[in-house]
Amino acid sequence: MFEFLFKRQGGDKPAGAPGEQPGAAGQSAAAQPAAQGQSASRDGAAGAASPREQQAEQLKHLDGDEEAAVAFILSSEFSELRLAAAELVHSRAQLERVHAAMRNLDRRVAKLMQSRLDAIRHHEAELRRGQEALAHARALLNDEFLTPNHVAELDREWTVIKAPELAPEFDTIRAELGKRLEDQVQLQRAMIDRLAALRQLESAGLDPEAFAQRLASLQEEQAAALVAQGHASLPRALVAEFATEHARLGASLATLAQDRAALAAREAALGQWQAQPAAELKADALRKEWNRLPALPASPPGVELQRRFEALLATLPQEAPKAKQEHRPAVPEAQPKAPKAQNKGADQHFLDRLDAMEAALQQGSLGTAAELDKSLKESKDKGMRLTPAQADRLAHVRAELKRLSDWARWGGNVSREELIKSVEALPGQNLAMSELAKKVGSMRERWKALDTLSGAAPRSLWERFDAACTAAYAPAAAHFRHLADERHANAARAQALVEEAQAEIGRLQDGSADWKHVSGTVQRLRTAWSHLGAIDRKDKKRLDGLFSEALNTLQRPLEAQRKGEMAVREQLIDEALALDPHDRHAVDALRGLQQRWQEHARALPLERKAEQALWQRFRAACDALFARKKEHAHALDAERRSHEAAKEALCARLEAAAPDATPASAGKLLREAAAEWHAIGPVPRAHEARIEKRYHAAIAAVQHHADVARRAAGMALAGAVRDKLRLIQALEAALVNPDAHTNPADWHARWDALLPLEGGYEAILRGRFDAALAALDNGREAHARRLEANREQLLHELLRLEIAAGIDSGAEFARERLKLQVEVLQSSLKSGQKPGTQAAGLRELLGLPALADARTETRIEQLLVRHAKDGR
């Protein structure tokens, strides 16, 4: 604590007293002119401006010049002026320059420069991210396969970027992307509508020319869509379906033209015949002419024309056979002709079957049509006579049946070729054996169906098909043979299991069997039997009976033994439930029961279900015992957690109150916090170190803010004391100078302009000021002598206070300082240093009227600053 006594004091000489020698006499000789110069400089009427005022005036004339502001910051010695000039620095180079210079000199300016540099770097990073997003957007704009997911991802990427200067360009590109998406949607919708129109074209009832024009128009629209921007977004399935449908309709266009031409020719011929008189028409000639015309399509208009033609034939008169007309006797013309018997034609049942046969042909049901034709032949063979129109209709229907049958026979051969290709491709499809067998069987069924519908197949085709089916079915046949072998092997394994069970029965009857071994054998045999594969049905029933009988023979004595073992387990459960949880030996007793349980479980395992149920009950009894013993521990844990929450809340209050802590409120706050902290109980041990650390950190924060506030108040008080002391020293210097003419009113005005002081300094300095002011009017010389006489005492007390405060006094006072240090040490050892002694000595020093030179005034101001920093 006495380090200051052994510290070698020294330093540069004061600038205001060059060549000054150590000692009081030399100091007194040099102090007179310095005091006079200082008095003259502090005269408010004609004194020059201070450096602070000069720099403040220079700051006002910067006018936003960044270079001048940087130069001012680097040259100024006043932190608040540097901070004000730093507001004008914005460029990155100048910010880095000022930050490098002020990093260890002015924390506030350095922090401001760092924050602006961080803002610039952040903005540059945002610009880079924005440029990357713009590049991504341009890439999407040039991408043919643009999707809404790409644009949504771009929007999510842009939402976290803060770059307003890039926003217009991004909005432009984003609008283009949105328009492309809308165009793609319109293109896709038009594609769907175009495909729907193409599908409905066949049923629209258009003539061939309009049909061809509409088909060409849709093809042109499709071609334009396939080369439009965004065509890559069209679904490939729809494009392929449009192409397929268009090709089909184009192929059917020629057939449609032929059908329309045939209908037109027959319609014209029928109209011509209907316009002629019936007497001029002959049925045979019309029928031959009608058959020479192009074939009618199997459509409703064709059927309607055929019906109209048959109706026309029905209206014509029937011609009599020529032979009968030659042998018919002549009859007078006046005698009326006798009515001849007319052929009524087929009955309604025959006509219904004929209609059904036509309908079957229109639907493509050749088998049904063939059956109906067979029944029609049987009816006609029974003597039914048909009208010519009915006969023509029947001939036309049978001709159509023959034509379709020929086509069916040709198509059947084509289908058989395709069927053979399908069968030949089966080995390369890697199908499962069961599916392969089903496929081959279905192929043979389809071949039989084709024989029924299309007639018998050529022998060469049948031989190819049969060879292909045999080759395709060969892997399945080998597989099924392998399955049969496996079934025989499984039967052998089943027989071995039965024999093993019978051997265990023999050991059990001899009394040499172990119950654990018996239980394991039963379980193993049952598991092995359940894992047996398929067995032939003729062997399975016999083996199942033998195995069940042997297993039941083993199971009966084993079950009796297990019942006794279950009684033992029940007793162990009852003993576990009967344990007293408050007994100190309860846990040891429970562990003994658990050990006994394990011994019994190893000696004879029970059935899995029973074993699990008993074990659950035993474990529940053990858990209940441990749960009751832990209830108290849980209660303590809950209490400790509540204590932890209370201490956390206290720490939070201290942390919240720390920024606003003052010297007056900090003491009370810390005392109340300490009392509340000690009143709270213990916290969980795992969190104890953390909460203690947080508490002490909060206390340190409160103390730190209070100390900062105390030092700030002390510095403010020291500044106010310094200002009034300077005024008093200027007044006392004016008293010593006989040439100085002063006005008491001016001194009063200057005193009143200064702030009032606290801590007892106001009364001390006011008394000294009033005494000097009173000496202006009366007793000026006496007061001046007093001021001169107190100079030595002032220096002595100042040196003593500097020693106590640990302030360097200068090399010129080294000898006196060393001597005085010894005295201070001796007095401290005798009486001890009492609190407040240094503050009282400072007040006495400030109240002592004495002349002081510039060096002494500077030392007094340094002493005031040290006391303010120490918070005294």
Short mmCIF file of N, CA, C and O in Angstrom, two decimals, residues 570-632:
data_model
loop_
_atom_site.label_atom_id
_atom_site.label_comp_id
_atom_site.label_asym_id
_atom_site.label_seq_id
_atom_site.Cartn_x
_atom_site.Cartn_y
_atom_site.Cartn_z
N GLU A 570 -45.45 -66.07 -8.03
CA GLU A 570 -46.49 -65.30 -7.34
C GLU A 570 -46.04 -64.95 -5.92
O GLU A 570 -46.28 -63.83 -5.42
N GLN A 571 -45.39 -65.92 -5.23
CA GLN A 571 -44.90 -65.66 -3.88
C GLN A 571 -43.84 -64.57 -3.88
O GLN A 571 -43.82 -63.69 -3.00
N LEU A 572 -42.95 -64.57 -4.87
CA LEU A 572 -41.94 -63.52 -4.96
C LEU A 572 -42.58 -62.15 -5.18
O LEU A 572 -42.14 -61.14 -4.62
N ILE A 573 -43.64 -62.11 -5.98
CA ILE A 573 -44.35 -60.83 -6.21
C ILE A 573 -44.97 -60.34 -4.92
O ILE A 573 -44.90 -59.14 -4.58
N ASP A 574 -45.59 -61.26 -4.16
CA ASP A 574 -46.20 -60.85 -2.88
C ASP A 574 -45.14 -60.33 -1.92
O ASP A 574 -45.37 -59.34 -1.20
N GLU A 575 -43.97 -60.96 -1.88
CA GLU A 575 -42.90 -60.48 -1.01
C GLU A 575 -42.41 -59.10 -1.43
O GLU A 575 -42.10 -58.25 -0.58
N ALA A 576 -42.35 -58.86 -2.73
CA ALA A 576 -41.93 -57.53 -3.20
C ALA A 576 -42.95 -56.47 -2.84
O ALA A 576 -42.58 -55.35 -2.45
N LEU A 577 -44.25 -56.83 -2.91
CA LEU A 577 -45.28 -55.85 -2.55
C LEU A 577 -45.30 -55.58 -1.05
O LEU A 577 -45.72 -54.50 -0.61
N ALA A 578 -44.87 -56.57 -0.26
CA ALA A 578 -44.92 -56.42 1.19
C ALA A 578 -43.74 -55.63 1.75
O ALA A 578 -43.71 -55.32 2.95
N LEU A 579 -42.75 -55.30 0.94
CA LEU A 579 -41.58 -54.56 1.44
C LEU A 579 -41.99 -53.16 1.85
O LEU A 579 -42.79 -52.49 1.18
N ASP A 580 -41.39 -52.70 2.97
CA ASP A 580 -41.66 -51.35 3.47
C ASP A 580 -40.71 -50.37 2.78
O ASP A 580 -39.48 -50.49 2.91
N PRO A 581 -41.23 -49.38 2.06
CA PRO A 581 -40.32 -48.47 1.35
C PRO A 581 -39.50 -47.60 2.29
O PRO A 581 -38.47 -47.06 1.88
N HIS A 582 -39.95 -47.44 3.57
CA HIS A 582 -39.22 -46.59 4.51
C HIS A 582 -38.10 -47.35 5.22
O HIS A 582 -37.32 -46.75 5.96
N ASP A 583 -38.04 -48.66 5.01
CA ASP A 583 -36.99 -49.45 5.62
C ASP A 583 -35.68 -49.20 4.89
O ASP A 583 -35.63 -49.25 3.65
N ARG A 584 -34.63 -49.00 5.62
CA ARG A 584 -33.35 -48.70 4.99
C ARG A 584 -32.78 -49.90 4.24
O ARG A 584 -31.94 -49.74 3.36
N HIS A 585 -33.22 -51.11 4.61
CA HIS A 585 -32.74 -52.31 3.94
C HIS A 585 -33.70 -52.81 2.87
O HIS A 585 -33.55 -53.93 2.36
N ALA A 586 -34.70 -51.99 2.52
CA ALA A 586 -35.71 -52.43 1.55
C ALA A 586 -35.08 -52.65 0.17
O ALA A 586 -35.41 -53.62 -0.52
N VAL A 587 -34.16 -51.81 -0.22
CA VAL A 587 -33.55 -51.94 -1.54
C VAL A 587 -32.71 -53.22 -1.62
O VAL A 587 -32.75 -53.96 -2.62
N ASP A 588 -31.98 -53.52 -0.54
CA ASP A 588 -31.19 -54.76 -0.54
C ASP A 588 -32.09 -55.98 -0.61
O ASP A 588 -31.79 -56.96 -1.32
N ALA A 589 -33.20 -55.95 0.14
CA ALA A 589 -34.13 -57.07 0.11
C ALA A 589 -34.74 -57.23 -1.29
O ALA A 589 -34.91 -58.35 -1.79
N LEU A 590 -35.04 -56.11 -1.93
CA LEU A 590 -35.62 -56.17 -3.27
C LEU A 590 -34.62 -56.73 -4.26
O LEU A 590 -34.97 -57.51 -5.16
N ARG A 591 -33.37 -56.37 -4.12
CA ARG A 591 -32.36 -56.93 -5.01
C ARG A 591 -32.20 -58.44 -4.81
O ARG A 591 -31.95 -59.19 -5.76
N GLY A 592 -32.35 -58.89 -3.56
CA GLY A 592 -32.33 -60.33 -3.31
C GLY A 592 -33.48 -61.03 -4.00
O GLY A 592 -33.31 -62.13 -4.57
N LEU A 593 -34.68 -60.43 -3.95
CA LEU A 593 -35.83 -61.02 -4.64
C LEU A 593 -35.59 -61.07 -6.15
O LEU A 593 -35.96 -62.05 -6.82
N GLN A 594 -34.99 -60.02 -6.69
CA GLN A 594 -34.71 -60.01 -8.13
C GLN A 594 -33.72 -61.12 -8.50
O GLN A 594 -33.86 -61.77 -9.55
N GLN A 595 -32.74 -61.34 -7.65
CA GLN A 595 -31.78 -62.41 -7.93
C GLN A 595 -32.46 -63.78 -7.90
O GLN A 595 -32.19 -64.63 -8.74
N ARG A 596 -33.36 -63.99 -6.90
CA ARG A 596 -34.09 -65.25 -6.84
C ARG A 596 -34.97 -65.43 -8.09
O ARG A 596 -35.11 -66.53 -8.62
N TRP A 597 -35.57 -64.33 -8.53
CA TRP A 597 -36.42 -64.40 -9.73
C TRP A 597 -35.59 -64.87 -10.94
O TRP A 597 -36.03 -65.71 -11.73
N GLN A 598 -34.39 -64.31 -11.09
CA GLN A 598 -33.55 -64.69 -12.22
C GLN A 598 -33.14 -66.16 -12.13
O GLN A 598 -33.06 -66.85 -13.15
N GLU A 599 -32.88 -66.65 -10.91
CA GLU A 599 -32.50 -68.06 -10.76
C GLU A 599 -33.64 -68.98 -11.18
O GLU A 599 -33.43 -69.98 -11.89
N HIS A 600 -34.85 -68.65 -10.74
CA HIS A 600 -36.01 -69.48 -11.14
C HIS A 600 -36.26 -69.38 -12.64
O HIS A 600 -36.65 -70.37 -13.28
N ALA A 601 -36.06 -68.17 -13.21
CA ALA A 601 -36.29 -68.02 -14.65
C ALA A 601 -35.29 -68.83 -15.45
O ALA A 601 -35.63 -69.40 -16.50
N ARG A 602 -34.05 -68.93 -14.95
CA ARG A 602 -33.07 -69.74 -15.67
C ARG A 602 -33.32 -71.25 -15.47
O ARG A 602 -33.03 -72.05 -16.35
N ALA A 603 -33.87 -71.60 -14.32
CA ALA A 603 -34.09 -73.03 -14.04
C ALA A 603 -35.21 -73.60 -14.92
O ALA A 603 -35.08 -74.70 -15.48
N LEU A 604 -36.31 -72.84 -15.08
CA LEU A 604 -37.43 -73.34 -15.88
C LEU A 604 -38.16 -72.15 -16.51
O LEU A 604 -38.94 -71.47 -15.85
N PRO A 605 -37.92 -71.88 -17.76
CA PRO A 605 -38.65 -70.79 -18.43
C PRO A 605 -40.13 -71.15 -18.59
O PRO A 605 -40.47 -72.30 -18.89
N LEU A 606 -40.99 -70.18 -18.38
CA LEU A 606 -42.43 -70.38 -18.56
C LEU A 606 -42.81 -70.05 -20.00
O LEU A 606 -41.98 -69.66 -20.83
N GLU A 607 -44.10 -70.23 -20.26
CA GLU A 607 -44.60 -69.78 -21.56
C GLU A 607 -44.38 -68.27 -21.69
O GLU A 607 -44.45 -67.53 -20.71
N ARG A 608 -44.10 -67.85 -22.91
CA ARG A 608 -43.71 -66.45 -23.10
C ARG A 608 -44.79 -65.48 -22.59
O ARG A 608 -44.48 -64.49 -21.93
N LYS A 609 -46.05 -65.79 -22.86
CA LYS A 609 -47.12 -64.89 -22.43
C LYS A 609 -47.22 -64.85 -20.91
O LYS A 609 -47.32 -63.77 -20.30
N ALA A 610 -47.18 -66.03 -20.26
CA ALA A 610 -47.26 -66.07 -18.79
C ALA A 610 -46.02 -65.46 -18.16
O ALA A 610 -46.11 -64.72 -17.16
N GLU A 611 -44.86 -65.78 -18.74
CA GLU A 611 -43.60 -65.22 -18.22
C GLU A 611 -43.64 -63.69 -18.30
O GLU A 611 -43.25 -62.99 -17.35
N GLN A 612 -44.13 -63.16 -19.41
CA GLN A 612 -44.18 -61.71 -19.57
C GLN A 612 -45.15 -61.08 -18.59
O GLN A 612 -44.86 -60.01 -18.01
N ALA A 613 -46.31 -61.71 -18.38
CA ALA A 613 -47.30 -61.14 -17.46
C ALA A 613 -46.77 -61.12 -16.03
O ALA A 613 -46.90 -60.11 -15.32
N LEU A 614 -46.17 -62.24 -15.58
CA LEU A 614 -45.62 -62.28 -14.22
C LEU A 614 -44.47 -61.29 -14.06
O LEU A 614 -44.33 -60.62 -13.02
N TRP A 615 -43.62 -61.21 -15.07
CA TRP A 615 -42.49 -60.27 -14.96
C TRP A 615 -42.97 -58.83 -14.91
O TRP A 615 -42.41 -58.00 -14.18
N GLN A 616 -44.03 -58.51 -15.66
CA GLN A 616 -44.57 -57.15 -15.61
C GLN A 616 -45.08 -56.82 -14.21
O GLN A 616 -44.86 -55.72 -13.70
N ARG A 617 -45.75 -57.79 -13.57
CA ARG A 617 -46.25 -57.55 -12.21
C ARG A 617 -45.10 -57.39 -11.22
O ARG A 617 -45.12 -56.51 -10.35
N PHE A 618 -44.08 -58.24 -11.35
CA PHE A 618 -42.93 -58.15 -10.44
C PHE A 618 -42.18 -56.83 -10.65
O PHE A 618 -41.78 -56.16 -9.69
N ARG A 619 -42.01 -56.44 -11.89
CA ARG A 619 -41.31 -55.18 -12.15
C ARG A 619 -42.14 -53.99 -11.68
O ARG A 619 -41.58 -52.98 -11.20
N ALA A 620 -43.48 -54.08 -11.80
CA ALA A 620 -44.32 -53.00 -11.29
C ALA A 620 -44.17 -52.86 -9.78
O ALA A 620 -44.14 -51.73 -9.25
N ALA A 621 -44.09 -54.00 -9.05
CA ALA A 621 -43.88 -53.94 -7.61
C ALA A 621 -42.53 -53.30 -7.28
O ALA A 621 -42.42 -52.47 -6.36
N CYS A 622 -41.49 -53.65 -8.05
CA CYS A 622 -40.16 -53.04 -7.82
C CYS A 622 -40.19 -51.56 -8.14
O CYS A 622 -39.64 -50.73 -7.38
N ASP A 623 -40.84 -51.20 -9.24
CA ASP A 623 -40.90 -49.79 -9.62
C ASP A 623 -41.67 -48.98 -8.60
O ASP A 623 -41.33 -47.81 -8.33
N ALA A 624 -42.73 -49.57 -8.05
CA ALA A 624 -43.51 -48.84 -7.04
C ALA A 624 -42.67 -48.54 -5.81
O ALA A 624 -42.75 -47.45 -5.23
N LEU A 625 -41.84 -49.50 -5.40
CA LEU A 625 -40.97 -49.27 -4.24
C LEU A 625 -39.97 -48.14 -4.53
O LEU A 625 -39.80 -47.22 -3.71
N PHE A 626 -39.32 -48.23 -5.67
CA PHE A 626 -38.36 -47.17 -6.01
C PHE A 626 -39.06 -45.83 -6.22
O PHE A 626 -38.50 -44.77 -5.90
N ALA A 627 -40.30 -45.84 -6.76
CA ALA A 627 -41.02 -44.59 -7.00
C ALA A 627 -41.33 -43.89 -5.68
O ALA A 627 -41.18 -42.66 -5.57
N ARG A 628 -41.75 -44.67 -4.67
CA ARG A 628 -42.05 -44.05 -3.37
C ARG A 628 -40.79 -43.50 -2.71
O ARG A 628 -40.84 -42.48 -2.03
N LYS A 629 -39.66 -44.17 -2.95
CA LYS A 629 -38.43 -43.66 -2.35
C LYS A 629 -37.93 -42.42 -3.09
O LYS A 629 -37.20 -41.60 -2.53
N LYS A 630 -38.32 -42.31 -4.33
CA LYS A 630 -37.87 -41.15 -5.09
C LYS A 630 -38.80 -39.95 -4.97
O LYS A 630 -38.46 -38.86 -5.45
N GLU A 631 -39.96 -40.15 -4.39
CA GLU A 631 -40.90 -39.03 -4.28
C GLU A 631 -40.30 -37.88 -3.49
O GLU A 631 -40.41 -36.70 -3.86
N HIS A 632 -39.65 -38.24 -2.39
CA HIS A 632 -39.04 -37.20 -1.57
C HIS A 632 -37.93 -36.47 -2.33
O HIS A 632 -37.81 -35.23 -2.28
#
